[in-house]
Amino acid sequence: MRRYELPTDDPSYEPFRIERMKQRKPRFAKYELDRMSARELRSLACSRLKIRGADSVVEKRELIRTIVESGKIEVISAPEPVERQNVAELRAMGVGKLRRAMEEAGVFFDPIDVVEKEDMVQIFVKSGRVVFREEEAETETDIAVDYGHGSKRTSLSEEGEDEATSKVQHSRSKSDCSDAPTDAVEVGDDGDDSVGNVGQNACCSETETMDVGAASHAPGNASDGSELESSQSSSAAEPAFASRTVSELRALGREFRIDLSTCIEKKEMVDKLAARVSTRR
């Protein structure tokens, strides 16, 4: 078994590494071959492995057998992926239950990469360690992505295109209050780790806007932050923070120097910010 060697900047080492890598056999688990389409298997057999006669094989089962028996790949033993009814079953789980299901399937993630539960679902799905008995009716699934640093949330297709497919939404501007309600993607605030949902923002009053609007839209303004800290207690601040988007909460966290990187649920961010406001009064 030849291990994969990463490329280096050493000119004396690279020629030998490249030569060794030419002799290295690609490694596949049996379930990975089973999950490939006939087109992907034919591309693997003909273009990458250059197996003679593979282009004339029609059936998927025969293509897999041809690839395995060619001796040009190494079939590794790996546990079968877990089986679920559909992706909606994952989305219906609480955060704790979903995390345990991922760990049992051998899928782990860095909390810094996860803003809400949908991020965990997508990591699980793309890992290849879960298969669904039912295919999704939709061809595309909108995924909420947070680019941080005060940016708003946009929608990307499930295929991971780099181009945003929806315009940036400003949920707390005065025009939003006077016009029709705007949809905003937020993580549920209830205690049972409920799924992130798309809720309609009700028209806001001037009093509600002044609670934390200045601090969230102008995080660099220290006087506005001080006014908020001195006028709100922990219990009174929670509803005001809860009305903010995840991006705005992150901006407040940076202003108050609160580490929110370990927070998965929006409620955790709200609790941390409210606690800090209470202690600094």
PDB file of C-alpha atoms in Angstrom:
ATOM      1  CA  MET A   1       0.000   0.000   0.000  1.00  0.00           C
ATOM      2  CA  ARG A   2       1.502   3.308  -1.097  1.00  0.00           C
ATOM      3  CA  ARG A   3       0.446   6.377   0.864  1.00  0.00           C
ATOM      4  CA  TYR A   4      -0.378   9.662  -0.795  1.00  0.00           C
ATOM      5  CA  GLU A   5       2.450  12.212  -0.578  1.00  0.00           C
ATOM      6  CA  LEU A   6       1.657  15.917  -0.635  1.00  0.00           C
ATOM      7  CA  PRO A   7       3.482  18.130  -3.163  1.00  0.00           C
ATOM      8  CA  THR A   8       6.513  20.020  -1.828  1.00  0.00           C
ATOM      9  CA  ASP A   9       8.792  22.880  -2.902  1.00  0.00           C
ATOM     10  CA  ASP A  10      11.884  20.669  -2.788  1.00  0.00           C
ATOM     11  CA  PRO A  11      13.190  20.299  -6.386  1.00  0.00           C
ATOM     12  CA  SER A  12      15.319  17.293  -5.447  1.00  0.00           C
ATOM     13  CA  TYR A  13      12.382  15.467  -3.830  1.00  0.00           C
ATOM     14  CA  GLU A  14       9.569  16.240  -6.277  1.00  0.00           C
ATOM     15  CA  PRO A  15      10.646  14.074  -9.270  1.00  0.00           C
ATOM     16  CA  PHE A  16      10.787  10.971  -7.060  1.00  0.00           C
ATOM     17  CA  ARG A  17       7.485  11.838  -5.397  1.00  0.00           C
ATOM     18  CA  ILE A  18       5.756  12.256  -8.756  1.00  0.00           C
ATOM     19  CA  GLU A  19       7.125   8.930  -9.947  1.00  0.00           C
ATOM     20  CA  ARG A  20       5.950   7.185  -6.803  1.00  0.00           C
ATOM     21  CA  MET A  21       2.504   8.734  -7.098  1.00  0.00           C
ATOM     22  CA  LYS A  22       2.162   7.390 -10.644  1.00  0.00           C
ATOM     23  CA  GLN A  23       2.436   3.905  -9.193  1.00  0.00           C
ATOM     24  CA  ARG A  24      -0.073   4.573  -6.432  1.00  0.00           C
ATOM     25  CA  LYS A  25      -3.481   2.947  -6.854  1.00  0.00           C
ATOM     26  CA  PRO A  26      -6.586   5.025  -6.181  1.00  0.00           C
ATOM     27  CA  ARG A  27      -8.494   3.800  -3.131  1.00  0.00           C
ATOM     28  CA  PHE A  28     -12.263   3.329  -3.095  1.00  0.00           C
ATOM     29  CA  ALA A  29     -14.733   1.817  -0.670  1.00  0.00           C
ATOM     30  CA  LYS A  30     -17.264  -0.515  -2.292  1.00  0.00           C
ATOM     31  CA  TYR A  31     -20.148   1.767  -1.377  1.00  0.00           C
ATOM     32  CA  GLU A  32     -18.415   4.686  -3.143  1.00  0.00           C
ATOM     33  CA  LEU A  33     -18.400   2.755  -6.419  1.00  0.00           C
ATOM     34  CA  ASP A  34     -22.032   1.736  -5.892  1.00  0.00           C
ATOM     35  CA  ARG A  35     -23.058   5.380  -5.438  1.00  0.00           C
ATOM     36  CA  MET A  36     -21.351   6.560  -8.646  1.00  0.00           C
ATOM     37  CA  SER A  37     -23.450   7.006 -11.768  1.00  0.00           C
ATOM     38  CA  ALA A  38     -22.722   4.934 -14.884  1.00  0.00           C
ATOM     39  CA  ARG A  39     -21.210   8.030 -16.515  1.00  0.00           C
ATOM     40  CA  GLU A  40     -18.847   8.624 -13.574  1.00  0.00           C
ATOM     41  CA  LEU A  41     -17.801   4.963 -13.541  1.00  0.00           C
ATOM     42  CA  ARG A  42     -17.128   5.005 -17.286  1.00  0.00           C
ATOM     43  CA  SER A  43     -15.052   8.186 -16.924  1.00  0.00           C
ATOM     44  CA  LEU A  44     -13.069   6.578 -14.096  1.00  0.00           C
ATOM     45  CA  ALA A  45     -12.478   3.384 -16.068  1.00  0.00           C
ATOM     46  CA  CYS A  46     -11.675   4.931 -19.446  1.00  0.00           C
ATOM     47  CA  SER A  47     -10.097   8.326 -18.751  1.00  0.00           C
ATOM     48  CA  ARG A  48      -8.369   7.871 -15.408  1.00  0.00           C
ATOM     49  CA  LEU A  49      -7.584   4.158 -15.167  1.00  0.00           C
ATOM     50  CA  LYS A  50      -7.435   3.539 -18.937  1.00  0.00           C
ATOM     51  CA  ILE A  51      -8.948   0.060 -18.700  1.00  0.00           C
ATOM     52  CA  ARG A  52      -9.180  -1.562 -22.121  1.00  0.00           C
ATOM     53  CA  GLY A  53     -12.657  -2.464 -23.281  1.00  0.00           C
ATOM     54  CA  ALA A  54     -14.375  -0.500 -20.507  1.00  0.00           C
ATOM     55  CA  ASP A  55     -15.982   1.851 -23.040  1.00  0.00           C
ATOM     56  CA  SER A  56     -18.037  -1.028 -24.452  1.00  0.00           C
ATOM     57  CA  VAL A  57     -19.529  -1.989 -21.064  1.00  0.00           C
ATOM     58  CA  VAL A  58     -23.096  -0.724 -20.715  1.00  0.00           C
ATOM     59  CA  GLU A  59     -24.479  -1.899 -17.373  1.00  0.00           C
ATOM     60  CA  LYS A  60     -23.393  -0.186 -14.165  1.00  0.00           C
ATOM     61  CA  ARG A  61     -22.901  -3.481 -12.306  1.00  0.00           C
ATOM     62  CA  GLU A  62     -20.591  -4.729 -15.056  1.00  0.00           C
ATOM     63  CA  LEU A  63     -18.633  -1.466 -14.993  1.00  0.00           C
ATOM     64  CA  ILE A  64     -18.007  -1.854 -11.260  1.00  0.00           C
ATOM     65  CA  ARG A  65     -16.928  -5.462 -11.707  1.00  0.00           C
ATOM     66  CA  THR A  66     -14.583  -4.475 -14.574  1.00  0.00           C
ATOM     67  CA  ILE A  67     -12.964  -1.734 -12.477  1.00  0.00           C
ATOM     68  CA  VAL A  68     -12.498  -3.940  -9.400  1.00  0.00           C
ATOM     69  CA  GLU A  69     -11.121  -6.905 -11.371  1.00  0.00           C
ATOM     70  CA  SER A  70      -8.718  -4.700 -13.356  1.00  0.00           C
ATOM     71  CA  GLY A  71      -6.437  -4.462 -10.313  1.00  0.00           C
ATOM     72  CA  LYS A  72      -5.965  -0.746 -10.969  1.00  0.00           C
ATOM     73  CA  ILE A  73      -7.753   0.357  -7.822  1.00  0.00           C
ATOM     74  CA  GLU A  74      -7.525  -0.662  -4.187  1.00  0.00           C
ATOM     75  CA  VAL A  75     -10.863  -1.566  -2.619  1.00  0.00           C
ATOM     76  CA  ILE A  76     -10.715  -0.612   1.048  1.00  0.00           C
ATOM     77  CA  SER A  77     -12.960  -1.856   3.816  1.00  0.00           C
ATOM     78  CA  ALA A  78     -15.152   0.888   5.259  1.00  0.00           C
ATOM     79  CA  PRO A  79     -18.407   0.859   7.191  1.00  0.00           C
ATOM     80  CA  GLU A  80     -21.544   1.356   5.157  1.00  0.00           C
ATOM     81  CA  PRO A  81     -23.006   4.878   5.286  1.00  0.00           C
ATOM     82  CA  VAL A  82     -25.984   5.380   7.566  1.00  0.00           C
ATOM     83  CA  GLU A  83     -29.423   5.304   5.982  1.00  0.00           C
ATOM     84  CA  ARG A  84     -32.112   7.936   6.483  1.00  0.00           C
ATOM     85  CA  GLN A  85     -35.523   8.470   4.961  1.00  0.00           C
ATOM     86  CA  ASN A  86     -34.709  11.877   3.468  1.00  0.00           C
ATOM     87  CA  VAL A  87     -32.864  15.095   4.199  1.00  0.00           C
ATOM     88  CA  ALA A  88     -35.969  16.473   5.919  1.00  0.00           C
ATOM     89  CA  GLU A  89     -35.407  13.886   8.660  1.00  0.00           C
ATOM     90  CA  LEU A  90     -31.997  15.439   9.383  1.00  0.00           C
ATOM     91  CA  ARG A  91     -33.452  18.953   9.406  1.00  0.00           C
ATOM     92  CA  ALA A  92     -36.128  17.876  11.892  1.00  0.00           C
ATOM     93  CA  MET A  93     -33.514  16.702  14.433  1.00  0.00           C
ATOM     94  CA  GLY A  94     -32.364  18.895  17.298  1.00  0.00           C
ATOM     95  CA  VAL A  95     -28.783  20.151  17.159  1.00  0.00           C
ATOM     96  CA  GLY A  96     -27.592  17.735  19.849  1.00  0.00           C
ATOM     97  CA  LYS A  97     -29.217  14.709  18.217  1.00  0.00           C
ATOM     98  CA  LEU A  98     -27.884  15.672  14.779  1.00  0.00           C
ATOM     99  CA  ARG A  99     -24.359  16.099  16.164  1.00  0.00           C
ATOM    100  CA  ARG A 100     -24.512  12.618  17.750  1.00  0.00           C
ATOM    101  CA  ALA A 101     -25.780  11.094  14.486  1.00  0.00           C
ATOM    102  CA  MET A 102     -22.878  12.702  12.605  1.00  0.00           C
ATOM    103  CA  GLU A 103     -20.302  11.471  15.114  1.00  0.00           C
ATOM    104  CA  GLU A 104     -21.697   7.931  14.965  1.00  0.00           C
ATOM    105  CA  ALA A 105     -21.304   8.047  11.168  1.00  0.00           C
ATOM    106  CA  GLY A 106     -17.714   9.318  11.498  1.00  0.00           C
ATOM    107  CA  VAL A 107     -18.416  12.896  10.416  1.00  0.00           C
ATOM    108  CA  PHE A 108     -16.915  15.733  12.461  1.00  0.00           C
ATOM    109  CA  PHE A 109     -16.712  19.486  11.955  1.00  0.00           C
ATOM    110  CA  ASP A 110     -15.069  22.613  13.317  1.00  0.00           C
ATOM    111  CA  PRO A 111     -17.628  24.759  15.226  1.00  0.00           C
ATOM    112  CA  ILE A 112     -16.099  27.845  13.592  1.00  0.00           C
ATOM    113  CA  ASP A 113     -17.439  26.620  10.223  1.00  0.00           C
ATOM    114  CA  VAL A 114     -20.991  26.223  11.538  1.00  0.00           C
ATOM    115  CA  VAL A 115     -23.358  29.170  12.014  1.00  0.00           C
ATOM    116  CA  GLU A 116     -26.678  27.328  12.122  1.00  0.00           C
ATOM    117  CA  LYS A 117     -28.053  23.803  11.939  1.00  0.00           C
ATOM    118  CA  GLU A 118     -28.438  23.845   8.140  1.00  0.00           C
ATOM    119  CA  ASP A 119     -24.629  24.087   7.910  1.00  0.00           C
ATOM    120  CA  MET A 120     -24.376  20.832   9.886  1.00  0.00           C
ATOM    121  CA  VAL A 121     -26.931  19.167   7.598  1.00  0.00           C
ATOM    122  CA  GLN A 122     -24.977  20.161   4.487  1.00  0.00           C
ATOM    123  CA  ILE A 123     -21.667  18.930   5.966  1.00  0.00           C
ATOM    124  CA  PHE A 124     -23.326  15.579   6.736  1.00  0.00           C
ATOM    125  CA  VAL A 125     -24.905  15.239   3.281  1.00  0.00           C
ATOM    126  CA  LYS A 126     -21.725  16.165   1.397  1.00  0.00           C
ATOM    127  CA  SER A 127     -19.576  13.792   3.473  1.00  0.00           C
ATOM    128  CA  GLY A 128     -21.020  10.801   1.631  1.00  0.00           C
ATOM    129  CA  ARG A 129     -21.612   9.078   4.968  1.00  0.00           C
ATOM    130  CA  VAL A 130     -25.407   9.251   4.717  1.00  0.00           C
ATOM    131  CA  VAL A 131     -27.736   7.866   2.031  1.00  0.00           C
ATOM    132  CA  PHE A 132     -31.426   8.596   1.608  1.00  0.00           C
ATOM    133  CA  ARG A 133     -34.204   6.147   0.816  1.00  0.00           C
ATOM    134  CA  GLU A 134     -36.156   8.973  -0.806  1.00  0.00           C
ATOM    135  CA  GLU A 135     -34.766  11.495  -3.252  1.00  0.00           C
ATOM    136  CA  GLU A 136     -35.554  15.163  -2.651  1.00  0.00           C
ATOM    137  CA  ALA A 137     -38.404  16.484  -4.763  1.00  0.00           C
ATOM    138  CA  GLU A 138     -36.567  19.769  -5.228  1.00  0.00           C
ATOM    139  CA  THR A 139     -33.683  20.030  -7.645  1.00  0.00           C
ATOM    140  CA  GLU A 140     -32.068  22.804  -5.663  1.00  0.00           C
ATOM    141  CA  THR A 141     -31.934  23.689  -1.986  1.00  0.00           C
ATOM    142  CA  ASP A 142     -31.185  27.217  -0.871  1.00  0.00           C
ATOM    143  CA  ILE A 143     -28.419  27.330   1.721  1.00  0.00           C
ATOM    144  CA  ALA A 144     -27.916  30.292   4.009  1.00  0.00           C
ATOM    145  CA  VAL A 145     -24.306  31.407   4.041  1.00  0.00           C
ATOM    146  CA  ASP A 146     -22.822  33.952   6.404  1.00  0.00           C
ATOM    147  CA  TYR A 147     -19.653  35.622   5.178  1.00  0.00           C
ATOM    148  CA  GLY A 148     -19.093  37.438   8.483  1.00  0.00           C
ATOM    149  CA  HIS A 149     -17.651  40.912   9.055  1.00  0.00           C
ATOM    150  CA  GLY A 150     -21.075  42.548   9.054  1.00  0.00           C
ATOM    151  CA  SER A 151     -22.152  41.161   5.699  1.00  0.00           C
ATOM    152  CA  LYS A 152     -25.781  40.113   5.185  1.00  0.00           C
ATOM    153  CA  ARG A 153     -26.971  36.544   4.520  1.00  0.00           C
ATOM    154  CA  THR A 154     -27.407  35.406   0.913  1.00  0.00           C
ATOM    155  CA  SER A 155     -28.658  32.227  -0.773  1.00  0.00           C
ATOM    156  CA  LEU A 156     -26.468  29.815  -2.726  1.00  0.00           C
ATOM    157  CA  SER A 157     -27.538  26.728  -4.669  1.00  0.00           C
ATOM    158  CA  GLU A 158     -26.753  23.298  -3.203  1.00  0.00           C
ATOM    159  CA  GLU A 159     -24.206  22.725  -5.969  1.00  0.00           C
ATOM    160  CA  GLY A 160     -21.907  25.220  -4.264  1.00  0.00           C
ATOM    161  CA  GLU A 161     -21.890  27.928  -6.910  1.00  0.00           C
ATOM    162  CA  ASP A 162     -19.855  30.925  -5.902  1.00  0.00           C
ATOM    163  CA  GLU A 163     -22.353  33.411  -7.284  1.00  0.00           C
ATOM    164  CA  ALA A 164     -25.116  34.608  -4.964  1.00  0.00           C
ATOM    165  CA  THR A 165     -28.600  34.000  -6.358  1.00  0.00           C
ATOM    166  CA  SER A 166     -30.485  36.474  -4.227  1.00  0.00           C
ATOM    167  CA  LYS A 167     -29.962  40.101  -3.336  1.00  0.00           C
ATOM    168  CA  VAL A 168     -28.680  41.140   0.049  1.00  0.00           C
ATOM    169  CA  GLN A 169     -31.557  41.849   2.421  1.00  0.00           C
ATOM    170  CA  HIS A 170     -31.467  44.644   5.007  1.00  0.00           C
ATOM    171  CA  SER A 171     -33.987  43.519   7.569  1.00  0.00           C
ATOM    172  CA  ARG A 172     -34.006  46.580   9.825  1.00  0.00           C
ATOM    173  CA  SER A 173     -34.029  49.565   7.440  1.00  0.00           C
ATOM    174  CA  LYS A 174     -36.902  52.049   7.685  1.00  0.00           C
ATOM    175  CA  SER A 175     -38.076  51.141   4.188  1.00  0.00           C
ATOM    176  CA  ASP A 176     -38.577  47.543   5.309  1.00  0.00           C
ATOM    177  CA  CYS A 177     -40.775  48.748   8.178  1.00  0.00           C
ATOM    178  CA  SER A 178     -43.075  50.727   5.899  1.00  0.00           C
ATOM    179  CA  ASP A 179     -43.214  48.238   3.001  1.00  0.00           C
ATOM    180  CA  ALA A 180     -44.216  44.581   2.873  1.00  0.00           C
ATOM    181  CA  PRO A 181     -42.489  42.215   5.368  1.00  0.00           C
ATOM    182  CA  THR A 182     -39.144  40.747   4.314  1.00  0.00           C
ATOM    183  CA  ASP A 183     -38.108  37.098   4.758  1.00  0.00           C
ATOM    184  CA  ALA A 184     -34.940  36.534   6.764  1.00  0.00           C
ATOM    185  CA  VAL A 185     -33.162  33.249   7.454  1.00  0.00           C
ATOM    186  CA  GLU A 186     -32.572  32.803  11.172  1.00  0.00           C
ATOM    187  CA  VAL A 187     -31.980  29.957  13.596  1.00  0.00           C
ATOM    188  CA  GLY A 188     -34.957  29.166  15.844  1.00  0.00           C
ATOM    189  CA  ASP A 189     -34.816  30.657  19.316  1.00  0.00           C
ATOM    190  CA  ASP A 190     -36.618  27.890  21.226  1.00  0.00           C
ATOM    191  CA  GLY A 191     -34.717  25.809  23.746  1.00  0.00           C
ATOM    192  CA  ASP A 192     -35.109  22.436  22.004  1.00  0.00           C
ATOM    193  CA  ASP A 193     -32.613  23.239  19.248  1.00  0.00           C
ATOM    194  CA  SER A 194     -35.313  23.701  16.637  1.00  0.00           C
ATOM    195  CA  VAL A 195     -34.515  23.964  12.952  1.00  0.00           C
ATOM    196  CA  GLY A 196     -33.610  27.353  11.436  1.00  0.00           C
ATOM    197  CA  ASN A 197     -36.699  28.761   9.755  1.00  0.00           C
ATOM    198  CA  VAL A 198     -37.747  31.549   7.457  1.00  0.00           C
ATOM    199  CA  GLY A 199     -39.963  33.942   9.418  1.00  0.00           C
ATOM    200  CA  GLN A 200     -41.672  37.136   8.414  1.00  0.00           C
ATOM    201  CA  ASN A 201     -40.404  40.296  10.066  1.00  0.00           C
ATOM    202  CA  ALA A 202     -43.288  42.375  11.427  1.00  0.00           C
ATOM    203  CA  CYS A 203     -43.263  46.133  10.951  1.00  0.00           C
ATOM    204  CA  CYS A 204     -41.055  47.693  13.550  1.00  0.00           C
ATOM    205  CA  SER A 205     -41.843  50.773  15.633  1.00  0.00           C
ATOM    206  CA  GLU A 206     -39.420  53.611  16.180  1.00  0.00           C
ATOM    207  CA  THR A 207     -38.941  52.589  19.814  1.00  0.00           C
ATOM    208  CA  GLU A 208     -38.022  49.026  18.838  1.00  0.00           C
ATOM    209  CA  THR A 209     -35.606  50.284  16.196  1.00  0.00           C
ATOM    210  CA  MET A 210     -33.794  52.484  18.703  1.00  0.00           C
ATOM    211  CA  ASP A 211     -33.169  49.611  21.172  1.00  0.00           C
ATOM    212  CA  VAL A 212     -30.113  48.212  19.438  1.00  0.00           C
ATOM    213  CA  GLY A 213     -30.339  49.544  15.893  1.00  0.00           C
ATOM    214  CA  ALA A 214     -27.576  52.090  16.313  1.00  0.00           C
ATOM    215  CA  ALA A 215     -25.168  49.595  17.842  1.00  0.00           C
ATOM    216  CA  SER A 216     -25.746  46.935  15.190  1.00  0.00           C
ATOM    217  CA  HIS A 217     -25.644  49.165  12.116  1.00  0.00           C
ATOM    218  CA  ALA A 218     -22.675  51.226  13.346  1.00  0.00           C
ATOM    219  CA  PRO A 219     -20.501  48.816  15.386  1.00  0.00           C
ATOM    220  CA  GLY A 220     -17.632  51.256  15.436  1.00  0.00           C
ATOM    221  CA  ASN A 221     -19.649  53.889  17.366  1.00  0.00           C
ATOM    222  CA  ALA A 222     -18.581  53.470  21.002  1.00  0.00           C
ATOM    223  CA  SER A 223     -21.064  56.035  22.389  1.00  0.00           C
ATOM    224  CA  ASP A 224     -24.057  54.125  21.000  1.00  0.00           C
ATOM    225  CA  GLY A 225     -22.700  50.892  22.514  1.00  0.00           C
ATOM    226  CA  SER A 226     -22.295  52.597  25.919  1.00  0.00           C
ATOM    227  CA  GLU A 227     -25.851  53.931  25.791  1.00  0.00           C
ATOM    228  CA  LEU A 228     -27.171  50.432  25.105  1.00  0.00           C
ATOM    229  CA  GLU A 229     -25.108  48.892  27.931  1.00  0.00           C
ATOM    230  CA  SER A 230     -26.273  51.437  30.486  1.00  0.00           C
ATOM    231  CA  SER A 231     -29.985  51.409  29.546  1.00  0.00           C
ATOM    232  CA  GLN A 232     -30.725  47.703  29.197  1.00  0.00           C
ATOM    233  CA  SER A 233     -30.690  44.914  31.774  1.00  0.00           C
ATOM    234  CA  SER A 234     -30.092  41.293  30.780  1.00  0.00           C
ATOM    235  CA  SER A 235     -33.783  40.401  30.649  1.00  0.00           C
ATOM    236  CA  ALA A 236     -34.774  43.573  28.825  1.00  0.00           C
ATOM    237  CA  ALA A 237     -31.937  43.271  26.307  1.00  0.00           C
ATOM    238  CA  GLU A 238     -32.768  39.720  25.217  1.00  0.00           C
ATOM    239  CA  PRO A 239     -35.833  40.577  23.069  1.00  0.00           C
ATOM    240  CA  ALA A 240     -33.911  43.415  21.431  1.00  0.00           C
ATOM    241  CA  PHE A 241     -30.971  41.139  20.581  1.00  0.00           C
ATOM    242  CA  ALA A 242     -33.311  38.344  19.458  1.00  0.00           C
ATOM    243  CA  SER A 243     -34.739  40.619  16.755  1.00  0.00           C
ATOM    244  CA  ARG A 244     -31.303  40.973  15.157  1.00  0.00           C
ATOM    245  CA  THR A 245     -29.950  38.780  12.343  1.00  0.00           C
ATOM    246  CA  VAL A 246     -26.989  36.474  12.931  1.00  0.00           C
ATOM    247  CA  SER A 247     -24.680  38.858  11.039  1.00  0.00           C
ATOM    248  CA  GLU A 248     -25.755  41.794  13.199  1.00  0.00           C
ATOM    249  CA  LEU A 249     -25.217  39.762  16.375  1.00  0.00           C
ATOM    250  CA  ARG A 250     -21.692  38.916  15.201  1.00  0.00           C
ATOM    251  CA  ALA A 251     -21.039  42.626  14.592  1.00  0.00           C
ATOM    252  CA  LEU A 252     -22.185  43.388  18.151  1.00  0.00           C
ATOM    253  CA  GLY A 253     -19.960  40.595  19.438  1.00  0.00           C
ATOM    254  CA  ARG A 254     -16.943  42.176  17.767  1.00  0.00           C
ATOM    255  CA  GLU A 255     -17.852  45.606  19.193  1.00  0.00           C
ATOM    256  CA  PHE A 256     -18.239  44.294  22.743  1.00  0.00           C
ATOM    257  CA  ARG A 257     -15.242  41.936  22.272  1.00  0.00           C
ATOM    258  CA  ILE A 258     -17.326  38.825  22.964  1.00  0.00           C
ATOM    259  CA  ASP A 259     -16.193  35.535  21.383  1.00  0.00           C
ATOM    260  CA  LEU A 260     -19.218  34.078  19.550  1.00  0.00           C
ATOM    261  CA  SER A 261     -17.253  31.558  17.464  1.00  0.00           C
ATOM    262  CA  THR A 262     -18.391  28.613  19.604  1.00  0.00           C
ATOM    263  CA  CYS A 263     -22.099  29.496  19.316  1.00  0.00           C
ATOM    264  CA  ILE A 264     -24.125  27.330  16.944  1.00  0.00           C
ATOM    265  CA  GLU A 265     -27.623  28.475  17.861  1.00  0.00           C
ATOM    266  CA  LYS A 266     -28.657  32.109  17.547  1.00  0.00           C
ATOM    267  CA  LYS A 267     -30.086  31.884  21.085  1.00  0.00           C
ATOM    268  CA  GLU A 268     -26.582  31.195  22.429  1.00  0.00           C
ATOM    269  CA  MET A 269     -25.345  34.434  20.829  1.00  0.00           C
ATOM    270  CA  VAL A 270     -28.297  36.362  22.301  1.00  0.00           C
ATOM    271  CA  ASP A 271     -27.650  34.942  25.789  1.00  0.00           C
ATOM    272  CA  LYS A 272     -23.941  35.841  25.685  1.00  0.00           C
ATOM    273  CA  LEU A 273     -24.587  39.391  24.522  1.00  0.00           C
ATOM    274  CA  ALA A 274     -27.386  39.950  27.062  1.00  0.00           C
ATOM    275  CA  ALA A 275     -25.212  38.606  29.886  1.00  0.00           C
ATOM    276  CA  ARG A 276     -22.364  40.957  28.933  1.00  0.00           C
ATOM    277  CA  VAL A 277     -24.683  43.975  28.841  1.00  0.00           C
ATOM    278  CA  SER A 278     -25.981  43.040  32.311  1.00  0.00           C
ATOM    279  CA  THR A 279     -22.512  42.647  33.874  1.00  0.00           C
ATOM    280  CA  ARG A 280     -21.175  45.894  32.420  1.00  0.00           C
ATOM    281  CA  ARG A 281     -23.970  48.084  33.777  1.00  0.00           C
TER     282      ARG A 281
END
